[in-house]
XYZ file of C-alpha atoms in Angstrom:
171
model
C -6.498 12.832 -20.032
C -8.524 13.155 -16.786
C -11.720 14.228 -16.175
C -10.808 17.840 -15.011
C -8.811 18.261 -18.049
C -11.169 16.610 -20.415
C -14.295 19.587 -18.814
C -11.818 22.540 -19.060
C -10.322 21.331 -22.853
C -14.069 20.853 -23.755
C -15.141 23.811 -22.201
C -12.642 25.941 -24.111
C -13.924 24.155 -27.149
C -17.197 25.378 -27.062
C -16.363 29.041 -25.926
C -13.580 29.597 -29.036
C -16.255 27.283 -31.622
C -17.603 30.156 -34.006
C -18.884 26.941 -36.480
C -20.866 25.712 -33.479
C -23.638 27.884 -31.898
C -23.977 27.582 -28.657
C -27.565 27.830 -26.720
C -28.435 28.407 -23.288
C -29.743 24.982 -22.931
C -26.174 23.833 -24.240
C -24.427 25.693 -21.296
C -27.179 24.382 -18.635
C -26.599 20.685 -19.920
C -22.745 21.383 -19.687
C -22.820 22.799 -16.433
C -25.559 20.264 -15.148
C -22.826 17.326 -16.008
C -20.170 19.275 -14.599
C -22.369 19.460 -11.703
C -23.076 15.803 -11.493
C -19.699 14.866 -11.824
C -18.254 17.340 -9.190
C -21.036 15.612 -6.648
C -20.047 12.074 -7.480
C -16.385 12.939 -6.848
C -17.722 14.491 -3.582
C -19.908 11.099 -2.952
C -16.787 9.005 -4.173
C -14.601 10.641 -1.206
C -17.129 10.630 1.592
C -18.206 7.097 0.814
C -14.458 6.098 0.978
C -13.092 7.933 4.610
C -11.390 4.713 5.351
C -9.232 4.817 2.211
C -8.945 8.947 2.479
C -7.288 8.263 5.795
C -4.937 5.704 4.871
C -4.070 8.320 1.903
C -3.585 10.621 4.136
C -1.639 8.876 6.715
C 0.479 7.306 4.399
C 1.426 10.803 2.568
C 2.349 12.106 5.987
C 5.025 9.207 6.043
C 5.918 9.433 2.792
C 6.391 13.806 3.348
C 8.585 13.580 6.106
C 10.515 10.905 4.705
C 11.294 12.676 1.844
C 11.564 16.241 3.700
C 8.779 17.707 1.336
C 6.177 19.734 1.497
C 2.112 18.277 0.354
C 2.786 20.127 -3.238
C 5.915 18.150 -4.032
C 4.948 15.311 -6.415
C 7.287 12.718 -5.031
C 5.396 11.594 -2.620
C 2.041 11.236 -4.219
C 4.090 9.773 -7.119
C 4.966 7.113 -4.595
C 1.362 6.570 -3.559
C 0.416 6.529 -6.909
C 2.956 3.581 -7.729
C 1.757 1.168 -4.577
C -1.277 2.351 -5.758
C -1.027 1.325 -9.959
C 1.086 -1.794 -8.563
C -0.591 -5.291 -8.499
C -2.354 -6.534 -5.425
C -0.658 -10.013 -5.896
C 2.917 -8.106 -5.754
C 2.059 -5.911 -2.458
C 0.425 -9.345 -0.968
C 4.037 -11.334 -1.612
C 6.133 -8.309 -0.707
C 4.081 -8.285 2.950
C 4.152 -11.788 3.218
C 8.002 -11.871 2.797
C 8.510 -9.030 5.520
C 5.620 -11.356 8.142
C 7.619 -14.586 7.184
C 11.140 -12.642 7.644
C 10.340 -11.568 11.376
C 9.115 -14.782 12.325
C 12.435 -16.077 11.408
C 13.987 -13.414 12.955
C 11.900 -13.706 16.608
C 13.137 -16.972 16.482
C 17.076 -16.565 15.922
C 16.808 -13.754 18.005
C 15.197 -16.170 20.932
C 18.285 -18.301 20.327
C 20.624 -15.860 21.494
C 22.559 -15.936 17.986
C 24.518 -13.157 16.762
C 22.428 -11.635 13.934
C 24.545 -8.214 14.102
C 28.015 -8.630 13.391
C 28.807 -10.075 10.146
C 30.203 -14.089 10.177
C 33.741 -13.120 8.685
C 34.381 -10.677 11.500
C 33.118 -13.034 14.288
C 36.050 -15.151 15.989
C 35.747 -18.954 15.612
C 34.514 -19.297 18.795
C 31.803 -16.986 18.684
C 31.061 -18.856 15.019
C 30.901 -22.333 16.856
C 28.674 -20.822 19.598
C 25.987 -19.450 16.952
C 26.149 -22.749 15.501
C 25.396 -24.952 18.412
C 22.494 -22.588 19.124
C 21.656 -22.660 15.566
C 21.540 -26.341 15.841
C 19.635 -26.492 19.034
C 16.506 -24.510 17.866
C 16.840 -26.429 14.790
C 16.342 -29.779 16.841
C 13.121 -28.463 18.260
C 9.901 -29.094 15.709
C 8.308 -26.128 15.688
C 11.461 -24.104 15.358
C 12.668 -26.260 12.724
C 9.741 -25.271 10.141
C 9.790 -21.676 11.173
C 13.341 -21.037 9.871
C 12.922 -23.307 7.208
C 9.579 -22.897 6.024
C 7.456 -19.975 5.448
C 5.244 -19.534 8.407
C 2.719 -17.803 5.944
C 0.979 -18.451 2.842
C -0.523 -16.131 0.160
C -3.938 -17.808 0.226
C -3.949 -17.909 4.049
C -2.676 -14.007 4.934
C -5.081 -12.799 1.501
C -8.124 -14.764 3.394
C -7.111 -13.134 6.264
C -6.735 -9.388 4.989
C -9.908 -9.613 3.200
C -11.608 -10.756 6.285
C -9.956 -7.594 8.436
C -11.016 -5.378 5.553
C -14.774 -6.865 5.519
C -14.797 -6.378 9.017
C -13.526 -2.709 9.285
C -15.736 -1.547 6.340
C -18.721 -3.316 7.959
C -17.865 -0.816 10.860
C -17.708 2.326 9.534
């Protein structure tokens, strides 16, 4: 149950309770925590603009990639899930896509044919990607990029948390 549900199922309670008399000071203590709640939510919101925005942003995306409108629950069900769904799981997922384009940049640099798939290539075309393959290979730096993971979990979370300390320090 949330919190609006939980005032309005309570409220109802009190109004339709004939074995419970109800005073004026009951209703002003009621509607003095309904009150305080209402202007935390309000604090909660202002105090978070940063996160509001990315919200925001992010249900724009998530709208027009799903041709809805803002009252269609698919999106914010999608929010909702990155949202419920571990921080370790988003952190490997992003590290995977970083790691992926470095590899990428770098085959791509080769000049290797990353677009059509190796059983329709011709042999020679095959052998070409190869000998590049093996070129940027023999160069060091290369060499760990496509092998290795140019990024680390501890390394891009220190990282994020510092961009995050820094931006909320700004606002």
């Amino acid at each position: 149950m949330n919190l609006h549900n939980a005032i309005n199922s309570l409220s109802k309670r009190l109004e339709q309770n004939n074995n419970f008399r109800v005073t004026d000071n009951d209703i002003k203590a009621f509607n003095c925590i309904i009150k305080y709640v209402n202007k935390t939510m309000d604090k909660n919101i202002s105090l978070n603009q940063g996160f509001k925005k990315l919200y925001t942003y992010n249900l724009g995306l998530l709208v027009q990639k799903y041709d809805a409108t803002i009252g269609c629950s698919i999106p914010h069900s999608e929010l909702h899930h990155i949202l419920n769904t571990p921080y370790n799981i988003i952190l490997e997922n992003f590290i995977s896509v970083i790691n992926y384009q470095y590899k990428y940049k770098v085959i791509k640099k080769a000049g290797i044919d990353i677009h059509t798939h190796p059983a329709l290539m011709t042999a020679d075309v095959k052998l070409t990607n190869l000998e590049k393959l093996n070129s940027i290979l023999s160069q060091y730096n290369y060499n760990d990029l496509l092998l290795k993971d140019a990024w680390e979990a501890k390394e891009v979370d220190e990282l994020i948390t510092k961009q995050l300390n820094n931006f909320i320090n700004e606002l």
